[in-house]
Amino acid sequence: MNKLLTTLLLWVTIPSAFLSLAEASAEEALPLVLIIGDSISLGYTPYVARELEGKAVVEHHKGNAQHTGTGLAKIDQWIGDTQWDVIHFNWGLWDLCYRHPESKVQGKRDKVNGTLTTSLEQYEKNLERLVARLQKTDAKLIWASTTVVPELEAGRIVGDDLKYNEVAAKVMEKHGIAVNDLNALSRQFAAELFTQPGDVHYTKEGYQKLAKQVAAHLSKALELKEDVEDEPTAKTKS
């Protein structure tokens, strides 16, 4: 009786073990995607992973990329020893933010009395260094333009997103890096797609919309043509 029970258990567990190994092997064969960015990217990454499930392994580095200064300090750690196929990256909202140590607003934001985190000139220099490091990975690179700064934002000036994106676009064009224009997309969003007035963050539906465009650009880079046709990219507005 015990031998029969043992045999039955083996019949059940061995196929499942082989299935797990097969699934792991299949995942190892998929292209690897790294997403670098702040809380906006943290918001859309899970939906991007879902969009590309079975086609690519999508990961976000640990934590928040914050500003370009943080990027320079941690980029080697984030890249690690992994041979990434595509790296989708952004810095911007933290760089253009004004903060004051005595501000009571979340993140100590204060565009009236605060200090700008990164000047446009320094932002360009930092991006040049970051792009040079990312190019050493031999991964396909995609720059995501910084999403829109809405009215009433406590630490960011409306329109600065366009100024910083203009600088970033110049750097990316210089180095031949593809651009995913999330700024143009987010400018089209209705108010209900933001978590609240004056907040740069989005609702679940807002992040899903961003994720679809991110997934489309990743699909194009990975030559997953069927995904590209389903989700055209937004055109830049003046």
XYZ file of N, CA and C in Angstrom:
714
model
N 0.836 -1.201 0.000
C 0.000 0.000 0.000
C 0.870 1.250 0.000
N 1.929 1.235 0.851
C 2.833 2.372 0.932
C 3.590 2.561 -0.381
N 3.975 1.421 -1.010
C 4.688 1.499 -2.290
C 3.780 2.087 -3.359
N 2.500 1.694 -3.334
C 1.544 2.214 -4.318
C 1.361 3.714 -4.142
N 1.259 4.151 -2.871
C 1.089 5.579 -2.588
C 2.310 6.367 -3.050
N 3.486 5.822 -2.798
C 4.734 6.478 -3.212
C 4.796 6.615 -4.726
N 4.406 5.547 -5.425
C 4.409 5.555 -6.892
C 3.456 6.600 -7.435
N 2.261 6.677 -6.826
C 1.269 7.671 -7.264
C 1.779 9.092 -7.059
N 2.434 9.302 -5.913
C 2.985 10.633 -5.630
C 4.056 11.013 -6.632
N 4.866 10.043 -7.022
C 5.909 10.300 -8.021
C 5.301 10.670 -9.364
N 4.229 9.958 -9.737
C 3.547 10.254 -11.006
C 3.029 11.693 -11.021
N 2.596 12.162 -9.838
C 2.041 13.522 -9.752
C 3.157 14.567 -9.723
N 4.199 14.335 -8.917
C 5.218 15.360 -8.686
C 6.244 15.457 -9.806
N 6.616 14.327 -10.426
C 7.653 14.366 -11.466
C 7.228 15.211 -12.660
N 6.010 15.018 -13.214
C 5.613 15.878 -14.342
C 5.588 17.356 -13.975
N 5.134 17.683 -12.755
C 5.087 19.092 -12.360
C 6.485 19.657 -12.218
N 7.416 18.830 -11.766
C 8.804 19.278 -11.645
C 9.385 19.565 -13.023
N 9.108 18.653 -13.978
C 9.582 18.865 -15.346
C 8.951 20.121 -15.947
N 7.680 20.370 -15.618
C 6.982 21.541 -16.139
C 7.626 22.811 -15.607
N 7.968 22.823 -14.307
C 8.616 23.993 -13.721
C 9.954 24.262 -14.368
N 10.718 23.204 -14.624
C 12.008 23.359 -15.289
C 11.843 23.890 -16.701
N 10.813 23.405 -17.380
C 10.555 23.855 -18.749
C 10.169 25.329 -18.775
N 9.338 25.727 -17.797
C 8.925 27.127 -17.719
C 10.115 28.025 -17.423
N 10.973 27.581 -16.503
C 12.165 28.361 -16.160
C 13.087 28.488 -17.359
N 13.238 27.373 -18.097
C 14.089 27.378 -19.282
C 13.546 28.311 -20.349
N 12.219 28.315 -20.507
C 11.592 29.181 -21.508
C 11.786 30.639 -21.148
N 11.683 30.967 -19.858
C 11.857 32.350 -19.422
C 13.289 32.806 -19.620
N 14.240 31.896 -19.378
C 15.648 32.230 -19.565
C 15.959 32.562 -21.016
N 15.192 32.011 -21.938
C 15.426 32.238 -23.360
C 14.837 33.555 -23.845
N 14.005 34.204 -23.037
C 13.357 35.445 -23.438
C 14.330 36.623 -23.344
N 14.137 37.645 -24.178
C 14.970 38.852 -24.081
C 14.745 39.558 -22.757
N 15.777 40.276 -22.296
C 15.739 40.935 -20.998
C 15.625 42.446 -21.162
N 14.677 43.034 -20.451
C 14.416 44.468 -20.525
C 14.604 45.083 -19.150
N 15.362 46.168 -19.083
C 15.528 46.913 -17.840
C 14.874 48.278 -17.992
N 14.023 48.632 -17.034
C 13.406 49.958 -16.998
C 14.032 50.755 -15.862
N 14.572 51.925 -16.205
C 15.187 52.818 -15.231
C 14.344 54.080 -15.146
N 14.008 54.508 -13.937
C 13.225 55.726 -13.807
C 12.715 55.944 -12.395
N 11.923 57.009 -12.243
C 11.399 57.373 -10.929
C 10.070 56.671 -10.644
N 9.240 57.273 -9.797
C 7.996 56.627 -9.397
C 7.006 56.472 -10.551
N 7.119 57.315 -11.574
C 6.238 57.152 -12.731
C 6.523 55.813 -13.404
N 7.796 55.505 -13.593
C 8.155 54.219 -14.205
C 7.824 53.052 -13.292
N 7.956 53.259 -11.988
C 7.568 52.204 -11.043
C 6.072 51.909 -11.160
N 5.297 52.947 -11.497
C 3.862 52.770 -11.646
C 3.461 51.995 -12.874
N 4.173 52.222 -13.998
C 3.754 51.528 -15.226
C 4.481 50.210 -15.494
N 5.600 49.967 -14.813
C 6.376 48.747 -15.101
C 5.576 47.449 -14.949
N 4.780 47.257 -13.878
C 4.031 45.998 -13.770
C 3.094 45.755 -14.953
N 2.516 46.827 -15.489
C 1.607 46.687 -16.635
C 2.381 46.422 -17.922
N 3.585 46.974 -18.022
C 4.445 46.675 -19.171
C 4.808 45.192 -19.157
N 5.176 44.693 -17.972
C 5.529 43.276 -17.831
C 4.365 42.385 -18.246
N 3.158 42.809 -17.901
C 1.967 42.041 -18.264
C 1.730 42.087 -19.773
N 1.949 43.261 -20.377
C 1.769 43.413 -21.823
C 2.728 42.513 -22.604
N 3.934 42.328 -22.068
C 4.970 41.559 -22.775
C 5.185 40.170 -22.177
N 4.248 39.717 -21.375
C 4.365 38.394 -20.753
C 4.524 37.311 -21.818
N 5.519 36.457 -21.633
C 5.788 35.389 -22.585
C 6.620 35.837 -23.771
N 6.915 37.137 -23.847
C 7.705 37.669 -24.966
C 9.011 38.301 -24.498
N 9.025 38.788 -23.269
C 10.228 39.398 -22.703
C 10.124 39.402 -21.188
N 11.264 39.407 -20.532
C 11.319 39.543 -19.076
C 11.587 41.012 -18.785
N 10.648 41.660 -18.130
C 10.739 43.097 -17.866
C 11.012 43.327 -16.383
N 12.076 44.064 -16.098
C 12.438 44.342 -14.709
C 12.683 45.838 -14.520
N 12.409 46.302 -13.323
C 12.745 47.673 -12.920
C 13.859 47.569 -11.888
N 14.832 48.473 -11.967
C 15.893 48.435 -10.961
C 15.288 48.651 -9.572
N 16.012 48.280 -8.563
C 15.523 48.414 -7.201
C 15.461 49.889 -6.807
N 14.306 50.326 -6.333
C 14.155 51.683 -5.838
C 13.794 52.701 -6.901
N 13.960 53.965 -6.538
C 13.568 55.106 -7.358
C 14.818 55.758 -7.938
N 14.835 56.006 -9.242
C 16.022 56.578 -9.892
C 16.228 58.046 -9.546
N 15.197 58.695 -9.019
C 15.270 60.091 -8.588
C 15.791 61.005 -9.704
N 16.891 61.714 -9.460
C 17.427 62.668 -10.435
C 18.698 62.120 -11.090
N 19.240 62.859 -12.052
C 20.412 62.377 -12.794
C 21.633 62.213 -11.892
N 21.711 62.994 -10.810
C 22.818 62.831 -9.871
C 22.779 61.469 -9.202
N 21.584 61.033 -8.827
C 21.409 59.690 -8.259
C 21.758 58.646 -9.312
N 21.348 58.897 -10.556
C 21.652 57.972 -11.638
C 23.146 57.761 -11.799
N 23.916 58.841 -11.772
C 25.370 58.731 -11.918
C 25.987 57.932 -10.771
N 25.412 58.076 -9.585
C 25.947 57.379 -8.410
C 25.607 55.893 -8.405
N 24.476 55.520 -9.028
C 23.993 54.143 -8.883
C 23.853 53.364 -10.190
N 24.166 53.971 -11.320
C 23.909 53.312 -12.596
C 24.629 51.970 -12.727
N 25.858 51.881 -12.264
C 26.597 50.611 -12.343
C 25.890 49.523 -11.539
N 25.402 49.895 -10.377
C 24.687 48.946 -9.505
C 23.400 48.479 -10.178
N 22.676 49.390 -10.811
C 21.410 49.045 -11.446
C 21.612 48.130 -12.650
N 22.638 48.394 -13.423
C 22.903 47.566 -14.609
C 23.391 46.184 -14.191
N 24.288 46.160 -13.200
C 24.812 44.891 -12.707
C 25.593 44.134 -13.770
N 25.553 42.804 -13.678
C 26.273 41.949 -14.629
C 25.356 41.372 -15.698
N 24.089 41.738 -15.667
C 23.124 41.207 -16.621
C 23.362 41.777 -18.017
N 23.232 40.932 -19.026
C 23.324 41.379 -20.408
C 21.919 41.750 -20.886
N 21.563 43.011 -20.717
C 20.229 43.477 -21.080
C 20.101 43.614 -22.588
N 18.944 43.248 -23.108
C 18.682 43.419 -24.537
C 18.189 44.826 -24.849
N 17.354 45.358 -23.965
C 16.837 46.723 -24.123
C 16.829 47.406 -22.764
N 17.221 48.688 -22.754
C 17.118 49.502 -21.539
C 16.271 50.730 -21.872
N 15.181 50.890 -21.161
C 14.246 52.003 -21.325
C 14.465 52.903 -20.116
N 14.829 54.185 -20.326
C 15.281 54.985 -19.195
C 14.763 56.418 -19.232
N 14.710 57.030 -18.033
C 14.297 58.432 -17.903
C 14.764 59.017 -16.584
N 15.148 60.290 -16.636
C 15.294 61.155 -15.461
C 14.725 62.506 -15.856
N 14.120 63.211 -14.919
C 13.593 64.515 -15.279
C 12.758 65.178 -14.198
N 11.706 64.514 -13.739
C 10.801 65.146 -12.775
C 11.502 65.534 -11.471
N 12.455 64.743 -11.051
C 13.212 65.098 -9.850
C 14.208 66.213 -10.152
N 14.806 66.173 -11.327
C 15.807 67.180 -11.690
C 15.210 68.576 -11.728
N 13.999 68.701 -12.254
C 13.388 70.016 -12.418
C 12.582 70.465 -11.193
N 12.663 69.706 -10.119
C 11.893 70.001 -8.915
C 12.635 70.967 -7.982
N 11.877 71.900 -7.390
C 12.395 72.835 -6.390
C 12.028 72.305 -5.008
N 13.016 72.255 -4.120
C 12.775 71.739 -2.774
C 13.353 72.697 -1.728
N 12.710 72.701 -0.574
C 13.172 73.542 0.541
C 13.127 72.711 1.813
N 14.205 72.741 2.606
C 14.268 71.876 3.799
C 13.156 72.105 4.815
N 12.550 73.292 4.807
C 11.498 73.588 5.780
C 10.089 73.415 5.220
N 9.999 72.988 3.986
C 8.676 72.797 3.375
C 7.932 71.652 4.047
N 6.624 71.853 4.264
C 5.790 70.823 4.879
C 5.107 69.944 3.834
N 5.292 70.280 2.569
C 4.696 69.507 1.480
C 5.483 68.220 1.274
N 4.790 67.147 0.910
C 5.446 65.857 0.665
C 6.641 66.042 -0.277
N 7.780 65.491 0.114
C 8.989 65.624 -0.683
C 9.681 66.963 -0.513
N 9.196 67.776 0.468
C 9.753 69.107 0.734
C 9.767 69.981 -0.520
N 8.743 69.802 -1.357
C 8.649 70.590 -2.588
C 8.224 72.028 -2.275
N 8.851 72.968 -2.976
C 8.507 74.379 -2.804
C 9.083 75.161 -3.979
N 8.243 75.462 -4.969
C 8.732 76.161 -6.161
C 8.848 77.666 -5.967
N 8.420 78.160 -4.806
C 8.519 79.592 -4.507
C 9.824 79.901 -3.773
N 10.094 79.171 -2.708
C 11.278 79.430 -1.886
C 12.364 78.354 -2.017
N 12.074 77.315 -2.754
C 13.001 76.192 -2.844
C 14.143 76.400 -3.826
N 15.025 75.406 -3.873
C 16.181 75.408 -4.761
C 16.006 74.340 -5.829
N 16.312 74.697 -7.054
C 16.210 73.757 -8.164
C 17.208 72.621 -7.981
N 16.759 71.399 -8.192
C 17.625 70.231 -7.986
C 18.767 70.183 -8.998
N 18.454 70.319 -10.279
C 19.465 70.228 -11.334
C 19.197 71.285 -12.399
N 20.160 72.139 -12.655
C 19.995 73.150 -13.697
C 19.951 72.476 -15.067
N 19.433 73.179 -16.066
C 19.385 72.636 -17.424
C 20.783 72.292 -17.925
N 21.737 73.164 -17.638
C 23.119 72.928 -18.074
C 23.686 71.661 -17.445
N 23.475 71.492 -16.131
C 23.989 70.310 -15.456
C 23.235 69.059 -15.884
N 21.951 69.216 -16.129
C 21.127 68.099 -16.597
C 21.691 67.535 -17.894
N 22.047 68.418 -18.807
C 22.614 67.974 -20.084
C 23.944 67.246 -19.872
N 24.791 67.793 -19.016
C 26.081 67.148 -18.744
C 25.885 65.772 -18.112
N 24.956 65.693 -17.165
C 24.698 64.414 -16.500
C 24.150 63.379 -17.476
N 23.222 63.807 -18.351
C 22.662 62.878 -19.340
C 23.737 62.366 -20.284
N 24.652 63.228 -20.671
C 25.747 62.804 -21.545
C 26.547 61.680 -20.894
N 26.846 61.833 -19.622
C 27.614 60.810 -18.906
C 26.804 59.519 -18.737
N 25.524 59.661 -18.454
C 24.675 58.485 -18.271
C 24.502 57.717 -19.573
N 24.311 58.444 -20.662
C 24.162 57.793 -21.966
C 25.456 57.073 -22.345
N 26.584 57.699 -22.083
C 27.868 57.056 -22.389
C 28.009 55.742 -21.634
N 27.564 55.722 -20.377
C 27.628 54.475 -19.589
C 26.659 53.437 -20.114
N 25.448 53.853 -20.437
C 24.442 52.914 -20.933
C 24.845 52.315 -22.277
N 25.514 53.087 -23.106
C 25.937 52.577 -24.409
C 26.964 51.463 -24.290
N 27.681 51.429 -23.183
C 28.674 50.371 -22.971
C 28.023 49.003 -22.754
N 26.724 48.987 -22.467
C 26.032 47.720 -22.235
C 25.738 46.968 -23.532
N 25.782 47.673 -24.666
C 25.417 47.111 -25.980
C 23.932 46.791 -26.079
N 23.153 47.238 -25.106
C 21.701 47.056 -25.181
C 21.115 48.108 -26.116
N 19.948 47.823 -26.665
C 19.215 48.854 -27.397
C 18.667 49.829 -26.363
N 18.814 51.109 -26.620
C 18.417 52.121 -25.648
C 17.195 52.889 -26.122
N 16.285 53.151 -25.172
C 15.097 53.954 -25.451
C 14.967 54.996 -24.348
N 14.984 56.263 -24.745
C 14.769 57.345 -23.791
C 13.280 57.642 -23.709
N 12.756 57.758 -22.490
C 11.359 58.137 -22.288
C 11.327 59.613 -21.907
N 10.655 60.420 -22.699
C 10.559 61.835 -22.339
C 9.804 61.978 -21.024
N 10.146 63.008 -20.271
C 9.555 63.236 -18.958
C 8.087 63.617 -19.088
N 7.253 62.986 -18.287
C 5.810 63.237 -18.346
C 5.473 64.652 -17.882
N 4.260 65.060 -18.178
C 3.832 66.446 -18.008
C 3.824 66.914 -16.552
N 4.162 68.183 -16.344
C 3.996 68.834 -15.045
C 2.636 69.528 -15.057
N 1.701 69.070 -14.229
C 0.348 69.648 -14.244
C 0.262 70.972 -13.478
N -0.785 71.700 -13.729
C -1.059 72.922 -12.975
C -1.184 72.580 -11.479
N -0.794 73.524 -10.638
C -0.902 73.422 -9.176
C 0.148 72.515 -8.541
N 1.134 72.033 -9.312
C 2.185 71.197 -8.733
C 3.000 72.047 -7.763
N 3.240 71.545 -6.555
C 3.830 72.351 -5.485
C 5.312 72.670 -5.675
N 6.036 71.777 -6.338
C 7.485 71.985 -6.444
C 8.009 72.068 -7.856
N 7.102 72.066 -8.823
C 7.539 72.055 -10.218
C 6.787 73.129 -11.004
N 7.484 73.781 -11.911
C 6.903 74.864 -12.694
C 6.352 74.314 -14.010
N 5.108 74.633 -14.278
C 4.470 74.191 -15.517
C 5.294 74.679 -16.715
N 5.583 73.765 -17.624
C 6.369 74.098 -18.803
C 7.826 73.706 -18.697
N 8.312 73.505 -17.469
C 9.713 73.090 -17.320
C 9.951 71.694 -17.895
N 8.907 70.861 -17.893
C 9.049 69.534 -18.497
C 9.434 69.660 -19.975
N 8.883 70.643 -20.662
C 9.212 70.847 -22.075
C 10.658 71.315 -22.238
N 11.119 72.171 -21.349
C 12.496 72.670 -21.422
C 13.500 71.545 -21.198
N 13.232 70.720 -20.202
C 14.157 69.615 -19.905
C 14.082 68.545 -20.989
N 12.905 68.326 -21.530
C 12.777 67.361 -22.624
C 13.497 67.836 -23.879
N 13.514 69.138 -24.099
C 14.222 69.685 -25.253
C 15.718 69.413 -25.149
N 16.257 69.603 -23.962
C 17.673 69.309 -23.722
C 17.944 67.815 -23.908
N 17.073 66.986 -23.336
C 17.239 65.535 -23.447
C 17.157 65.082 -24.897
N 16.224 65.665 -25.652
C 16.058 65.291 -27.062
C 17.328 65.582 -27.849
N 17.986 66.675 -27.528
C 19.239 67.023 -28.210
C 20.319 65.980 -27.932
N 20.403 65.537 -26.679
C 21.386 64.522 -26.298
C 21.084 63.202 -27.005
N 19.808 62.817 -27.020
C 19.438 61.537 -27.631
C 19.642 61.554 -29.145
N 19.339 62.672 -29.771
C 19.556 62.773 -31.216
C 21.047 62.680 -31.542
N 21.844 63.321 -30.723
C 23.299 63.289 -30.909
C 23.834 61.870 -30.880
N 23.256 61.035 -30.024
C 23.756 59.671 -29.849
C 22.905 58.617 -30.575
N 21.933 59.051 -31.339
C 21.114 58.119 -32.113
C 20.239 57.215 -31.275
N 19.705 57.745 -30.184
C 18.886 56.937 -29.275
C 17.405 57.186 -29.536
N 16.632 56.119 -29.609
C 15.190 56.207 -29.848
C 14.510 56.920 -28.688
N 13.431 57.650 -29.000
C 12.694 58.394 -27.980
C 11.251 57.920 -27.921
N 10.810 57.620 -26.708
C 9.413 57.285 -26.438
C 8.779 58.530 -25.816
N 7.938 59.219 -26.556
C 7.417 60.509 -26.119
C 6.229 60.356 -25.169
N 6.549 60.044 -23.920
C 5.510 59.924 -22.897
C 4.959 61.288 -22.496
N 5.727 62.348 -22.750
C 5.222 63.679 -22.442
C 4.022 64.007 -23.318
N 4.149 63.752 -24.620
C 3.038 64.018 -25.533
C 1.807 63.214 -25.139
N 2.018 61.960 -24.752
C 0.903 61.103 -24.357
C 0.234 61.642 -23.093
N 1.032 61.958 -22.076
C 0.469 62.399 -20.796
C -0.220 63.751 -20.911
N 0.161 64.572 -21.866
C -0.494 65.869 -22.079
C -1.929 65.693 -22.583
N -2.216 64.535 -23.122
C -3.553 64.260 -23.627
C -4.487 63.721 -22.541
N -3.932 63.397 -21.370
C -4.713 62.743 -20.324
C -5.768 63.686 -19.739
N -6.941 63.140 -19.533
C -8.001 63.866 -18.828
C -7.632 63.963 -17.350
N -8.229 64.911 -16.654
C -7.909 65.164 -15.244
C -8.086 63.924 -14.373
N -9.060 63.086 -14.708
C -9.337 61.917 -13.861
C -8.257 60.836 -13.945
N -7.321 60.971 -14.872
C -6.234 60.000 -14.962
C -5.074 60.333 -14.026
N -5.120 61.529 -13.411
C -4.132 61.913 -12.401
C -4.710 61.584 -11.019
N -3.848 61.255 -10.072
C -4.338 60.855 -8.751
C -5.089 61.984 -8.058
N -4.650 63.227 -8.299
C -5.337 64.387 -7.750
C -4.809 65.636 -8.456
N -5.506 66.769 -8.351
C -5.031 67.991 -9.003
C -3.630 68.371 -8.522
N -2.753 68.717 -9.464
C -1.406 69.133 -9.109
C -0.446 67.995 -8.833
N -0.873 66.759 -9.040
C -0.023 65.593 -8.774
C 0.509 65.024 -10.085
N 1.810 64.731 -10.111
C 2.425 64.177 -11.328
C 2.149 62.681 -11.480
N 1.539 62.068 -10.478
C 1.279 60.635 -10.511
C -0.097 60.322 -11.112
N -0.291 59.044 -11.448
C -1.478 58.653 -12.205
C -2.292 57.569 -11.508
N -3.526 57.450 -11.954
C -4.381 56.356 -11.514
C -3.946 55.071 -12.216
N -4.552 53.983 -11.835
C -4.266 52.705 -12.485
C -4.477 52.807 -13.988
N -5.566 53.430 -14.403
C -5.859 53.555 -15.836
C -4.802 54.415 -16.534
N -4.343 55.454 -15.847
C -3.304 56.300 -16.424
C -2.015 55.537 -16.630
N -1.616 54.770 -15.640
C -0.394 53.964 -15.766
C -0.539 52.898 -16.853
N -1.718 52.352 -17.002
C -1.940 51.350 -18.044
C -1.779 51.956 -19.434
N -2.232 53.200 -19.597
C -2.071 53.878 -20.880
C -0.596 54.143 -21.177
N 0.139 54.580 -20.163
C 1.574 54.777 -20.338
C 2.255 53.444 -20.677
N 1.837 52.396 -19.988
C 2.439 51.072 -20.183
C 2.246 50.562 -21.606
N 1.100 50.812 -22.188
C 0.847 50.347 -23.548
C 1.823 50.988 -24.532
N 2.088 52.281 -24.326
C 3.030 52.937 -25.235
C 4.464 52.465 -24.980
N 4.816 52.266 -23.711
C 6.140 51.735 -23.389
C 6.310 50.356 -24.010
N 5.300 49.498 -23.851
C 5.358 48.141 -24.404
C 5.481 48.170 -25.927
N 4.807 49.122 -26.568
C 4.886 49.234 -28.025
C 6.306 49.571 -28.466
N 6.959 50.478 -27.751
C 8.341 50.845 -28.098
C 9.309 49.698 -27.814
N 9.078 49.002 -26.723
C 9.920 47.841 -26.425
C 9.716 46.749 -27.466
N 8.476 46.550 -27.878
C 8.170 45.549 -28.898
C 8.890 45.870 -30.201
N 8.902 47.146 -30.552
C 9.592 47.566 -31.778
C 11.086 47.290 -31.672
N 11.675 47.622 -30.519
C 13.106 47.390 -30.314
C 13.440 45.903 -30.339
N 12.500 45.088 -29.847
C 12.710 43.636 -29.815
C 12.184 42.947 -31.071
N 11.664 43.773 -32.000
C 11.137 43.281 -33.273
C 9.947 42.356 -33.078
N 9.105 42.712 -32.096
C 7.833 42.017 -31.884
C 6.771 42.817 -32.633
N 6.747 42.689 -33.936
C 6.002 43.596 -34.801
C 4.499 43.593 -34.549
N 3.980 42.474 -34.100
C 2.538 42.405 -33.894
C 2.079 43.360 -32.814
N 2.959 43.675 -31.822
C 2.591 44.591 -30.757
C 2.659 46.046 -31.219
N 3.607 46.339 -32.088
C 3.799 47.712 -32.545
C 2.581 48.203 -33.305
N 2.009 47.344 -34.145
C 0.873 47.732 -34.962
C -0.374 48.014 -34.139
N -0.471 47.355 -32.988
C -1.663 47.508 -32.147
C -1.681 48.832 -31.392
N -0.504 49.422 -31.129
C -0.462 50.599 -30.268
C 0.411 51.668 -30.893
N -0.130 52.529 -31.764
C 0.658 53.595 -32.355
C 1.086 54.591 -31.294
N 2.243 55.220 -31.488
C 2.748 56.187 -30.516
C 2.088 57.531 -30.719
N 2.063 58.292 -29.622
C 1.448 59.614 -29.696
C 2.363 60.572 -30.428
N 1.776 61.540 -31.142
C 2.552 62.559 -31.823
C 2.799 63.735 -30.880
N 3.957 64.357 -31.039
C 4.291 65.478 -30.185
C 3.436 66.682 -30.500
N 2.938 67.314 -29.448
C 2.189 68.551 -29.635
C 3.110 69.730 -29.409
N 2.822 70.821 -30.077
C 3.653 72.016 -29.902
C 3.250 72.750 -28.624
